[in-house]
mmCIF file of C-alpha atoms in Angstrom:
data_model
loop_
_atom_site.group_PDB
_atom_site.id
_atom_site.type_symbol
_atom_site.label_atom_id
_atom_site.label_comp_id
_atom_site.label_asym_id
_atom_site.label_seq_id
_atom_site.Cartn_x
_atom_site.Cartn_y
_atom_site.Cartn_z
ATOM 1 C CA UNK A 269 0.000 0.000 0.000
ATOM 2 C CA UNK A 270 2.431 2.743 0.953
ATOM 3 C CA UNK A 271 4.408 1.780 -2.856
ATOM 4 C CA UNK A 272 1.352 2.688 -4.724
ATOM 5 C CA UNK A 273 0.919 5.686 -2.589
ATOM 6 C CA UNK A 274 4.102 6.546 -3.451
ATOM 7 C CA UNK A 275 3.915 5.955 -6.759
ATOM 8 C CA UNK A 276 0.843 7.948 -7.004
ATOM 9 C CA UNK A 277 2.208 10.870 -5.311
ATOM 10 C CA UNK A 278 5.138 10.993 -7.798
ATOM 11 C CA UNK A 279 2.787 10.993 -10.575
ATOM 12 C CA UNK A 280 0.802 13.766 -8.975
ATOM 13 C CA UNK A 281 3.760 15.314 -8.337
ATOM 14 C CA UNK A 282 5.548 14.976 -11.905
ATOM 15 C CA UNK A 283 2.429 16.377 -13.278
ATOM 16 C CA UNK A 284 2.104 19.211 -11.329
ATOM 17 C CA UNK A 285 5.787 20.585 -12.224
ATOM 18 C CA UNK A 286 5.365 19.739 -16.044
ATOM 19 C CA UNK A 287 2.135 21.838 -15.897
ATOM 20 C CA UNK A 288 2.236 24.444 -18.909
ATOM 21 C CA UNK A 289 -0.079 26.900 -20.640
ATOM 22 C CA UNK A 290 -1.267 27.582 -24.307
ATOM 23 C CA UNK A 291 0.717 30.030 -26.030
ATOM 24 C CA UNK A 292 1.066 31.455 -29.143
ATOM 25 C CA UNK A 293 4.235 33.294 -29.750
ATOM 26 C CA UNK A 294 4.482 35.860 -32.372
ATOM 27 C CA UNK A 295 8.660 37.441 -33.386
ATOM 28 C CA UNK A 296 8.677 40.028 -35.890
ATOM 29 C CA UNK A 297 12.225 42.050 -36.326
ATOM 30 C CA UNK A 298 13.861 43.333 -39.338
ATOM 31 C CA UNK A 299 17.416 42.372 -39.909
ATOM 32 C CA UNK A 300 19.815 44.947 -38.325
ATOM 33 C CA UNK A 301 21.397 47.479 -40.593
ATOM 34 C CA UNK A 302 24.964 47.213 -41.301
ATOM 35 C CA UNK A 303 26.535 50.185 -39.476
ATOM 36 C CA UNK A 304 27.489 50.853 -36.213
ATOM 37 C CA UNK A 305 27.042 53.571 -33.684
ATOM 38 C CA UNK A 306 30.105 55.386 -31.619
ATOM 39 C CA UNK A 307 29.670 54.947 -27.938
ATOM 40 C CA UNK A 308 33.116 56.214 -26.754
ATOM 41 C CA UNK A 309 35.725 58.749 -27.850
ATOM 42 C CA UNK A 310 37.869 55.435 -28.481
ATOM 43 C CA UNK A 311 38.704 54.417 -32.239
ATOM 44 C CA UNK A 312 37.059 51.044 -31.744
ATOM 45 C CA UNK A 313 34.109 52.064 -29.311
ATOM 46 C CA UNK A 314 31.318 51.496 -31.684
ATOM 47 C CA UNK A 315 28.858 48.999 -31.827
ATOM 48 C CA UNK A 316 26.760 47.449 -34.270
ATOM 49 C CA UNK A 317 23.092 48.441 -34.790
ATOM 50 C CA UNK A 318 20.278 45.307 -33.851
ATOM 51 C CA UNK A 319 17.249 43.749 -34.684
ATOM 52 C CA UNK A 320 13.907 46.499 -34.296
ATOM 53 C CA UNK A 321 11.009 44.499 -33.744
ATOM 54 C CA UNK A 322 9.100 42.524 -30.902
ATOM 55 C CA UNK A 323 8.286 39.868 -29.658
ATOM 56 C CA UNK A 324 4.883 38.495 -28.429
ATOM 57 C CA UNK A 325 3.098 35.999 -26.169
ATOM 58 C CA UNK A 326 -0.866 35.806 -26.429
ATOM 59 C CA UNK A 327 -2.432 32.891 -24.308
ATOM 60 C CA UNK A 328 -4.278 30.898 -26.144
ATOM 61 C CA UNK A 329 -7.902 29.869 -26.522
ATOM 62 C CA UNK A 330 -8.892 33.082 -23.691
ATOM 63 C CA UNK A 331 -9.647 36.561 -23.913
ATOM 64 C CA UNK A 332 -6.738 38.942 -22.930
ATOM 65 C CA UNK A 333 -7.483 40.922 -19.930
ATOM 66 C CA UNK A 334 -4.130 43.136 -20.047
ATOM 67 C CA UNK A 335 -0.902 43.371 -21.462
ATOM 68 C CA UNK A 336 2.568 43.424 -19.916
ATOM 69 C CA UNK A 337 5.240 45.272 -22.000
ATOM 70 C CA UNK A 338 8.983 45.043 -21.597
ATOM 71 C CA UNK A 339 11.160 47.580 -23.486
ATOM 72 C CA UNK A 340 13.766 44.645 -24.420
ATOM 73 C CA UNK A 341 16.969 44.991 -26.671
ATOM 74 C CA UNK A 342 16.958 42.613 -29.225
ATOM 75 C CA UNK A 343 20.479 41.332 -28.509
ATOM 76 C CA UNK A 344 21.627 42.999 -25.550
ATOM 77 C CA UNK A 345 19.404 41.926 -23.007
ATOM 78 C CA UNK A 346 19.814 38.274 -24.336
ATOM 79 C CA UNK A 347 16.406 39.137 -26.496
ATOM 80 C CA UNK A 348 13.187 38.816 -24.459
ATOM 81 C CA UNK A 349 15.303 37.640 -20.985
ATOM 82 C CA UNK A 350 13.475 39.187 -18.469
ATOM 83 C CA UNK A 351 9.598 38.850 -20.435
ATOM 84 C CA UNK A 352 10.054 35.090 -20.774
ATOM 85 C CA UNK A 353 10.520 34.653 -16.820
ATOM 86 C CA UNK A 354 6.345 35.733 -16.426
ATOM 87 C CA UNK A 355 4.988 33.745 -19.779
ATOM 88 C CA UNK A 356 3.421 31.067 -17.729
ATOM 89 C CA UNK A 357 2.210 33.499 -14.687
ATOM 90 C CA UNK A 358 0.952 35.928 -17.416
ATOM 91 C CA UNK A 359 -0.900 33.253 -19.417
ATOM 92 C CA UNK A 360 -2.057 31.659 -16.536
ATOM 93 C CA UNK A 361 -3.770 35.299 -15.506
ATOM 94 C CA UNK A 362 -4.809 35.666 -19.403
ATOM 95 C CA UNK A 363 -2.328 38.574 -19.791
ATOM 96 C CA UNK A 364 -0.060 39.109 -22.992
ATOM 97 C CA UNK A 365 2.995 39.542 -22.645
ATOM 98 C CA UNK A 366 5.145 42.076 -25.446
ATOM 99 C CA UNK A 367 8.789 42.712 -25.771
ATOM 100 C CA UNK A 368 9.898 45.726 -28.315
ATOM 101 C CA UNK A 369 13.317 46.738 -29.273
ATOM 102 C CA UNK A 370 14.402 49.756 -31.278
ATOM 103 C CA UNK A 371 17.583 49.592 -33.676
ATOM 104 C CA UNK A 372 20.249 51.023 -31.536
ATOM 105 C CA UNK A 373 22.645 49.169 -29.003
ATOM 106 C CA UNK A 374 22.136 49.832 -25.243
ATOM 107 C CA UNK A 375 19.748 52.437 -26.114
ATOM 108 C CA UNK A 376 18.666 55.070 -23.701
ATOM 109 C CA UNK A 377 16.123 56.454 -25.674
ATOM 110 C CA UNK A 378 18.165 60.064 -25.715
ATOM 111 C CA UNK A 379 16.346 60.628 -28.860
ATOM 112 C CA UNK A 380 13.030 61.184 -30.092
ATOM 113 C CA UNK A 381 13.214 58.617 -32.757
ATOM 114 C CA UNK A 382 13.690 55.988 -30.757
ATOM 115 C CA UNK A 383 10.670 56.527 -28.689
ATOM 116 C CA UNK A 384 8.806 57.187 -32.070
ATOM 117 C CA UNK A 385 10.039 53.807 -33.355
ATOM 118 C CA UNK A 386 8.691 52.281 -29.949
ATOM 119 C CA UNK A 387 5.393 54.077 -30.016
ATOM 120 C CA UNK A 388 4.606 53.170 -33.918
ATOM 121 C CA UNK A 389 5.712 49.365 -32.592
ATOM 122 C CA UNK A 390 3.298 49.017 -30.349
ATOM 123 C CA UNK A 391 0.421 50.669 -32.086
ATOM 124 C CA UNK A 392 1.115 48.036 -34.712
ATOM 125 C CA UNK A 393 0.708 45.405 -32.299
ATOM 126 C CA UNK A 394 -2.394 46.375 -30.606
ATOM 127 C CA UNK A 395 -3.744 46.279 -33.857
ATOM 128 C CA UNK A 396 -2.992 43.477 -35.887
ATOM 129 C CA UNK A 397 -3.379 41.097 -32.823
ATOM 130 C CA UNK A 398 -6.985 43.277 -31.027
ATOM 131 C CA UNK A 399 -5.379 43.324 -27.875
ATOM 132 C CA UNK A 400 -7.186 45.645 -25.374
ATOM 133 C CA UNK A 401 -6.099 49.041 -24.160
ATOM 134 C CA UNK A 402 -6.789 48.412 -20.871
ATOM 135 C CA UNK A 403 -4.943 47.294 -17.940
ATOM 136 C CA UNK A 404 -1.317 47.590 -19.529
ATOM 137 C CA UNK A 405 1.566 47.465 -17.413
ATOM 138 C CA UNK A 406 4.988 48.628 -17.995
ATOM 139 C CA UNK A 407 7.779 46.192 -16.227
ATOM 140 C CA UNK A 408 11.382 46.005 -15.972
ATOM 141 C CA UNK A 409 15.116 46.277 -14.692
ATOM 142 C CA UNK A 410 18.155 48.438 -15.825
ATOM 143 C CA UNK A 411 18.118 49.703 -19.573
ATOM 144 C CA UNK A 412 14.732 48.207 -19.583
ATOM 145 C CA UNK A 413 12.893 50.521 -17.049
ATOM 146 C CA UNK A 414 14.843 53.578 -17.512
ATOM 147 C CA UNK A 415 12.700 53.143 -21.435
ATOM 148 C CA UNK A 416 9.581 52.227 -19.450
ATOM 149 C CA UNK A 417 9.530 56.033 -17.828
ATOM 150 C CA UNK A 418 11.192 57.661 -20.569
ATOM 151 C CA UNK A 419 8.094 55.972 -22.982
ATOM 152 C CA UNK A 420 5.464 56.941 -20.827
ATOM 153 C CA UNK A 421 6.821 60.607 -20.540
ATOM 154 C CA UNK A 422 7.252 60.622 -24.132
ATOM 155 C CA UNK A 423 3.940 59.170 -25.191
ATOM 156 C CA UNK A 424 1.709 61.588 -22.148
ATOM 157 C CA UNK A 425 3.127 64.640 -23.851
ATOM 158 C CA UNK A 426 3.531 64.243 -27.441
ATOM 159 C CA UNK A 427 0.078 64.199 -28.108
ATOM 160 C CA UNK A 428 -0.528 60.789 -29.979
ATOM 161 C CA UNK A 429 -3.631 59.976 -31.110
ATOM 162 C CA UNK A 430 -2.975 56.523 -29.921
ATOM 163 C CA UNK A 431 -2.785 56.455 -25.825
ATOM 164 C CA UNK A 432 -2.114 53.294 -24.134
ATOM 165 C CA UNK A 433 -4.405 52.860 -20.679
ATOM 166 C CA UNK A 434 -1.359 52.270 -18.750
ATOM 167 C CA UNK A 435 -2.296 50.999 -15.378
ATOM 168 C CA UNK A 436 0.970 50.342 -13.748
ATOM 169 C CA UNK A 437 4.689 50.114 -13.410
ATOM 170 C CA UNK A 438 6.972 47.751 -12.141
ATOM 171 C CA UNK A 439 10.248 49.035 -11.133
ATOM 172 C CA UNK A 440 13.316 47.064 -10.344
ATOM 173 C CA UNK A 441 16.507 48.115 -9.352
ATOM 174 C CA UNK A 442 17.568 50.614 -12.499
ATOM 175 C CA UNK A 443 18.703 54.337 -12.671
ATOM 176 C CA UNK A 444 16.517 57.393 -12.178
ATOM 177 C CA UNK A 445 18.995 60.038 -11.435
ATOM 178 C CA UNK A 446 21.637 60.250 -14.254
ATOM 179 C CA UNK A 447 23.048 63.254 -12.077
ATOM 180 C CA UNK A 448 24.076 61.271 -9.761
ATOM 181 C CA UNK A 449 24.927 58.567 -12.233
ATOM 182 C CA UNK A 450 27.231 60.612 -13.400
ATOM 183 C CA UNK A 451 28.848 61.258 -10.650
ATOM 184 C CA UNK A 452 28.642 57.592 -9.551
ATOM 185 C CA UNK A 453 30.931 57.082 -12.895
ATOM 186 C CA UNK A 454 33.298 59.911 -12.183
ATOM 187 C CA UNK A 455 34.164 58.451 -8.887
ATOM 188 C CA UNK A 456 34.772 54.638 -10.382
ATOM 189 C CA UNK A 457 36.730 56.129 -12.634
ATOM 190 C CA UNK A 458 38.903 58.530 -10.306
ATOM 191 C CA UNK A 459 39.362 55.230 -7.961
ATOM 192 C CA UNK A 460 39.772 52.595 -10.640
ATOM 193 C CA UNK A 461 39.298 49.714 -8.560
ATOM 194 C CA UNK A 462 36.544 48.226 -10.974
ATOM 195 C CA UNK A 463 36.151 47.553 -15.051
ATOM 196 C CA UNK A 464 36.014 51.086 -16.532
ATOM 197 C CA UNK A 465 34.053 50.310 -19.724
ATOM 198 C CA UNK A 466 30.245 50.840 -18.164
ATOM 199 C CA UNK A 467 31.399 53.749 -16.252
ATOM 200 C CA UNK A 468 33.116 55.262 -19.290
ATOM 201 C CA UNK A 469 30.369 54.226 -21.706
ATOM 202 C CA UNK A 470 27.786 55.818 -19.698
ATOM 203 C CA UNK A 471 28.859 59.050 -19.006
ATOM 204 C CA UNK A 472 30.298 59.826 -22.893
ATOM 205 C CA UNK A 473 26.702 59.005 -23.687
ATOM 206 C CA UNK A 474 25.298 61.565 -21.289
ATOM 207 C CA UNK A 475 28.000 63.841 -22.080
ATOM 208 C CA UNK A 476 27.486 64.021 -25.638
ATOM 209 C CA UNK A 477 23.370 63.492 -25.652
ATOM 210 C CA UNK A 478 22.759 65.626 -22.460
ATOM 211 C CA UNK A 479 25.349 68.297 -23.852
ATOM 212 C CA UNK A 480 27.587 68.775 -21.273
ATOM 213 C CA UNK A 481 28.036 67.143 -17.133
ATOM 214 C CA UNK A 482 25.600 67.643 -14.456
ATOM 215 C CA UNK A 483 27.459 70.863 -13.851
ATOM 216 C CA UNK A 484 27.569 72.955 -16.599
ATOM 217 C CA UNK A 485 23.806 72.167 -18.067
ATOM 218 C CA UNK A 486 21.936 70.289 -14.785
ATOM 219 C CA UNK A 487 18.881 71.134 -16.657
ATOM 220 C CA UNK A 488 19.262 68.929 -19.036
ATOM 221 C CA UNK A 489 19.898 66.211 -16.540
ATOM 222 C CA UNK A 490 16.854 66.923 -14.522
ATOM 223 C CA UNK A 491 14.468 66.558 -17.395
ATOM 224 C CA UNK A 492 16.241 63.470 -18.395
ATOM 225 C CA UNK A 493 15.778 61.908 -15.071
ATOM 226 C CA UNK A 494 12.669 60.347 -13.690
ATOM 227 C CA UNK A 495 13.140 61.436 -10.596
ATOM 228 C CA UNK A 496 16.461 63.410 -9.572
ATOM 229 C CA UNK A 497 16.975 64.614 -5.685
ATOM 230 C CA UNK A 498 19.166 67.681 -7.176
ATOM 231 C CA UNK A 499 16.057 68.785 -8.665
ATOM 232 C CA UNK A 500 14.211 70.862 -6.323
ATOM 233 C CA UNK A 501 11.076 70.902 -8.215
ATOM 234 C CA UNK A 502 11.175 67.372 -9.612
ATOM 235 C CA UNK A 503 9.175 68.283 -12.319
ATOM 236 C CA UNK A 504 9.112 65.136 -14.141
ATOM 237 C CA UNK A 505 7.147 63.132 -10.893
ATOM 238 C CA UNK A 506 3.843 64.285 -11.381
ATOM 239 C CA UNK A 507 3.926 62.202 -14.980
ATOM 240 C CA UNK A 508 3.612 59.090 -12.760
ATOM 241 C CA UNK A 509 1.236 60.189 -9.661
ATOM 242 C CA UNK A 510 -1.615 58.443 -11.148
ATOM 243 C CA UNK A 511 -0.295 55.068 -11.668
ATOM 244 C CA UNK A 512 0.656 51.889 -9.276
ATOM 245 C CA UNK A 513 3.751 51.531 -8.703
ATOM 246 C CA UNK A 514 5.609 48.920 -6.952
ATOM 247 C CA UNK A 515 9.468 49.190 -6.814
ATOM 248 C CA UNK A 516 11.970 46.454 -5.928
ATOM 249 C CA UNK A 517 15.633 47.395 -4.948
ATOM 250 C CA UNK A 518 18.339 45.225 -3.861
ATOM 251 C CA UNK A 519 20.947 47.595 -2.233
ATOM 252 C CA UNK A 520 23.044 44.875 -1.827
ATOM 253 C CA UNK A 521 25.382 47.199 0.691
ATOM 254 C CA UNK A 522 28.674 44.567 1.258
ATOM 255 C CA UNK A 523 29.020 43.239 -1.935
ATOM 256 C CA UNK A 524 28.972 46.451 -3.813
ATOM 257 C CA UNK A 525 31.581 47.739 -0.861
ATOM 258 C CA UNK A 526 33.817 44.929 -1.082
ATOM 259 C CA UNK A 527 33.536 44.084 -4.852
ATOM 260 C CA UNK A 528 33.232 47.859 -6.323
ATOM 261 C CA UNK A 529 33.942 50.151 -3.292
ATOM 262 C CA UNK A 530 30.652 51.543 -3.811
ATOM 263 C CA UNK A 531 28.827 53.926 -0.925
ATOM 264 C CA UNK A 532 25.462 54.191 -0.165
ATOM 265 C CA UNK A 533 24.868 57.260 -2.632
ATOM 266 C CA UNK A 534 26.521 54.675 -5.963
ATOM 267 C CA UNK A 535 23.321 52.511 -5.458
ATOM 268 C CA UNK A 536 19.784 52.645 -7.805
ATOM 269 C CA UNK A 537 18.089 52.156 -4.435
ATOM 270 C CA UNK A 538 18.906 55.859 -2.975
ATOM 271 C CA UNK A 539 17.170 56.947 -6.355
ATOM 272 C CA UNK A 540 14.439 54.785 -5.976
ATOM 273 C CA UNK A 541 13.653 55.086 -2.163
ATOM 274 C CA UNK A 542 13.696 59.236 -3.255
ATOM 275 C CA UNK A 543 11.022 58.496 -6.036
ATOM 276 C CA UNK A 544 8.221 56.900 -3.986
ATOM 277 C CA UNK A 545 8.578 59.853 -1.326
ATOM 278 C CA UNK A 546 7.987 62.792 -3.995
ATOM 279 C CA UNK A 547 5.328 60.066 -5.421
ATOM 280 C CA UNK A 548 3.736 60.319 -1.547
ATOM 281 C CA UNK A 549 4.190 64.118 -2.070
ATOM 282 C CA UNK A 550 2.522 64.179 -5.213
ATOM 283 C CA UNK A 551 -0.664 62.619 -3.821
ATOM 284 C CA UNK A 552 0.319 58.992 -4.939
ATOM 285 C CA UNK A 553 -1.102 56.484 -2.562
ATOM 286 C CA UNK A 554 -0.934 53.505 -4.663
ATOM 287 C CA UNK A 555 2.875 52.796 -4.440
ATOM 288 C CA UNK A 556 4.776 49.513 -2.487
ATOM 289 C CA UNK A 557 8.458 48.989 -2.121
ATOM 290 C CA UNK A 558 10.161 45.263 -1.832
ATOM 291 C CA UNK A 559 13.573 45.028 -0.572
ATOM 292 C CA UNK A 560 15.179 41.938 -1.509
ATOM 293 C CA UNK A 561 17.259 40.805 1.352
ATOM 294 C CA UNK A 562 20.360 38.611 0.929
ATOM 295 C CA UNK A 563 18.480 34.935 1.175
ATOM 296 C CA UNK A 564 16.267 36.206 -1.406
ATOM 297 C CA UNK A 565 19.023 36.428 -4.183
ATOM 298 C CA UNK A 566 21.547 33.596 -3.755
ATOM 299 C CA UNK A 567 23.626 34.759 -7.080
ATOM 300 C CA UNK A 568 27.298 35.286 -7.269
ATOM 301 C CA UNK A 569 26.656 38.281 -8.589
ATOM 302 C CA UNK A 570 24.317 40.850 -7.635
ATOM 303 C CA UNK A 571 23.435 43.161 -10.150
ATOM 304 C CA UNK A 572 19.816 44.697 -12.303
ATOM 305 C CA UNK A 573 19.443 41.270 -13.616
ATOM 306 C CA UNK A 574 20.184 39.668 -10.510
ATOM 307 C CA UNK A 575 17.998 41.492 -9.072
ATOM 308 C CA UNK A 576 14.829 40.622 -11.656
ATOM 309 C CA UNK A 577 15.954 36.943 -11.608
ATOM 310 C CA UNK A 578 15.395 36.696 -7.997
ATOM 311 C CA UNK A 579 12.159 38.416 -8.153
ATOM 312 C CA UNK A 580 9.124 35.886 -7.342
ATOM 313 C CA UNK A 581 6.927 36.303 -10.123
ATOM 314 C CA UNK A 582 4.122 33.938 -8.878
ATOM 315 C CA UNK A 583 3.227 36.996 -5.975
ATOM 316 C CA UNK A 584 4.123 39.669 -9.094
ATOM 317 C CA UNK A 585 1.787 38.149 -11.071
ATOM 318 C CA UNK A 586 -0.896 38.748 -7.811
ATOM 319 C CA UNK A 587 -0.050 42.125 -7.309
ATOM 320 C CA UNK A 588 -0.825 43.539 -11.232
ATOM 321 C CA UNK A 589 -4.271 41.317 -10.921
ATOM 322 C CA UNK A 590 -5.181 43.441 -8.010
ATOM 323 C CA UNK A 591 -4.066 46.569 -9.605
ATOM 324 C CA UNK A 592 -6.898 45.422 -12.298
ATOM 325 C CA UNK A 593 -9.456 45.283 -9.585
ATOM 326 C CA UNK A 594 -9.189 48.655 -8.483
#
């Protein structure tokens, strides 16, 4: 008696982790033009232009009740990494689930076009595939949801007849003040205890699209920031007052001091524990903060990624369905 019982709970047991859920899958990129784009003042730092296009998961045989979009590099971000990790969860929850890349490496949507290109994307999608304007959430860590707040910024106030209904945002662990980013980067730099390229990428970037450092044009930094705490009149908060938004950091205080010699102030987590208290200002009652602690991300290596890998999508997935009730 207690082998078949066994044997029956293995079945049970085997079934339940094999479990999966209809999908269609829809890719649709161009191939990448053949020229390259400089990202340092170095004769080789250029890199080479990528796929535009997205990618898309609709669960099958059900009625989509709301779309989750991740502003995804085609190549960079190991194409659709971070969107992949909530296909079951989302289909489960009859939620799509879109990925859309512009052209250009790394990009940090400096420039209108690139936001344009995003916008036309997923106007095209909504449309060939009927999915509904309603209950769209915008997730994502590093590159991925610095796009998310640029897009939204973009899209409120550029007038476009075609609005998405966004209901949410996900934050995890990325960059909202590129003034103190860039001082973050002139400090590595200075103290050259870690690899330079990031650090040196980043700031000629911001240098050469911002037009100048934090202090010789900080205006230009402040409107290119979500949130910046040198900005006394963090202008650029209000755009997000009205949504949810639920933030996860991971300040990860030892490794980054004994790996990087990082501080406190070289950590995405000041500028995101700074965001949700002008959001509070603002009138914003609908925000939540996780803090991953150390048992919650066993990596090697803690960094944005990490810090999205770790993340338990399951209790994600629970949160955005009660953002839909409300």
């Amino acid at each position: 008696m207690k082998i078949h019982f066994k044997l029956f709970f293995l079945l049970v047991t085997t079934f339940i982790s094999t479990k999966s859920f209809s999908q269609q899958i829809v890719e649709n990129y161009v191939p990448a033009k053949n020229v390259s784009l400089r990202v340092g003042s170095g004769e080789k730092d250029f890199l080479p232009f990528i796929q535009k296009g997205y990618t898309l998961m609709i669960p099958e045989n059900k009625e989509v009740k709301g779309v989750l979009i991740f502003l995804e590099d085609s190549m960079y971000d190991k194409k659709n990494r971070s969107a992949k990790q909530l296909y079951n969860q989302a289909s489960e929850k009859d939620f799509a689930v879109l990925s859309v890349s512009t052209e250009i490496p790394l990009d940090f949507y400096f420039s209108k076009s690139s936001m344009v290109s995003t916008h036309e994307l997923i106007r095209e999608v909504f449309k060939t595939h009927n999915l509904p304007n309603e209950n769209i959430f915008f997730l994502g860590a590093s590159l991925v949801g610095h796009r998310a707040m640029r897009y939204i910024k973009f899209m409120k106030e550029g007038g476009f007849e075609f609005q998405l209904n966004v209901k949410g945002i996900v934050i995890c662990n990325f960059t909202l003040d590129f003034t103190r980013k860039w001082y973050q980067h002139e400090r590595d730099i200075r103290i050259n205890r870690i690899d330079l390229w990031e650090p040196k990428f980043i700031n000629y970037l911001l240098e050469t699209h911002l037009k100048g450092t934090p202090k010789n044009n900080p205006e230009s930094y402040h409107n290119f920031s979500a949130y910046s705490y040198f900005d006394e009149k963090n202008r650029n908060v209000k755009t997000y007052k009205n949504y949810a938004i639920r933030a996860y950091i991971e300040p990860a205080i030892k490794y980054k001091l004994t790996k990087q010699l990082r501080t406190l102030y070289e950590n995405n987590s000041t500028d995101i524990v700074g965001f949700l208290a002008e959001l509070e200002l603002a009138g914003n009652k609908n925000t939540e903060l996780i803090v991953l602690q150390p048992n919650d991300n066993l990596s090697a290596i803690k960094n944005t990624q990490s810090t999205w890998d770790a993340i338990n999508k399951n209790e994600l997935m629970d949160w955005v369905l009660k953002q839909t009730e409300k």
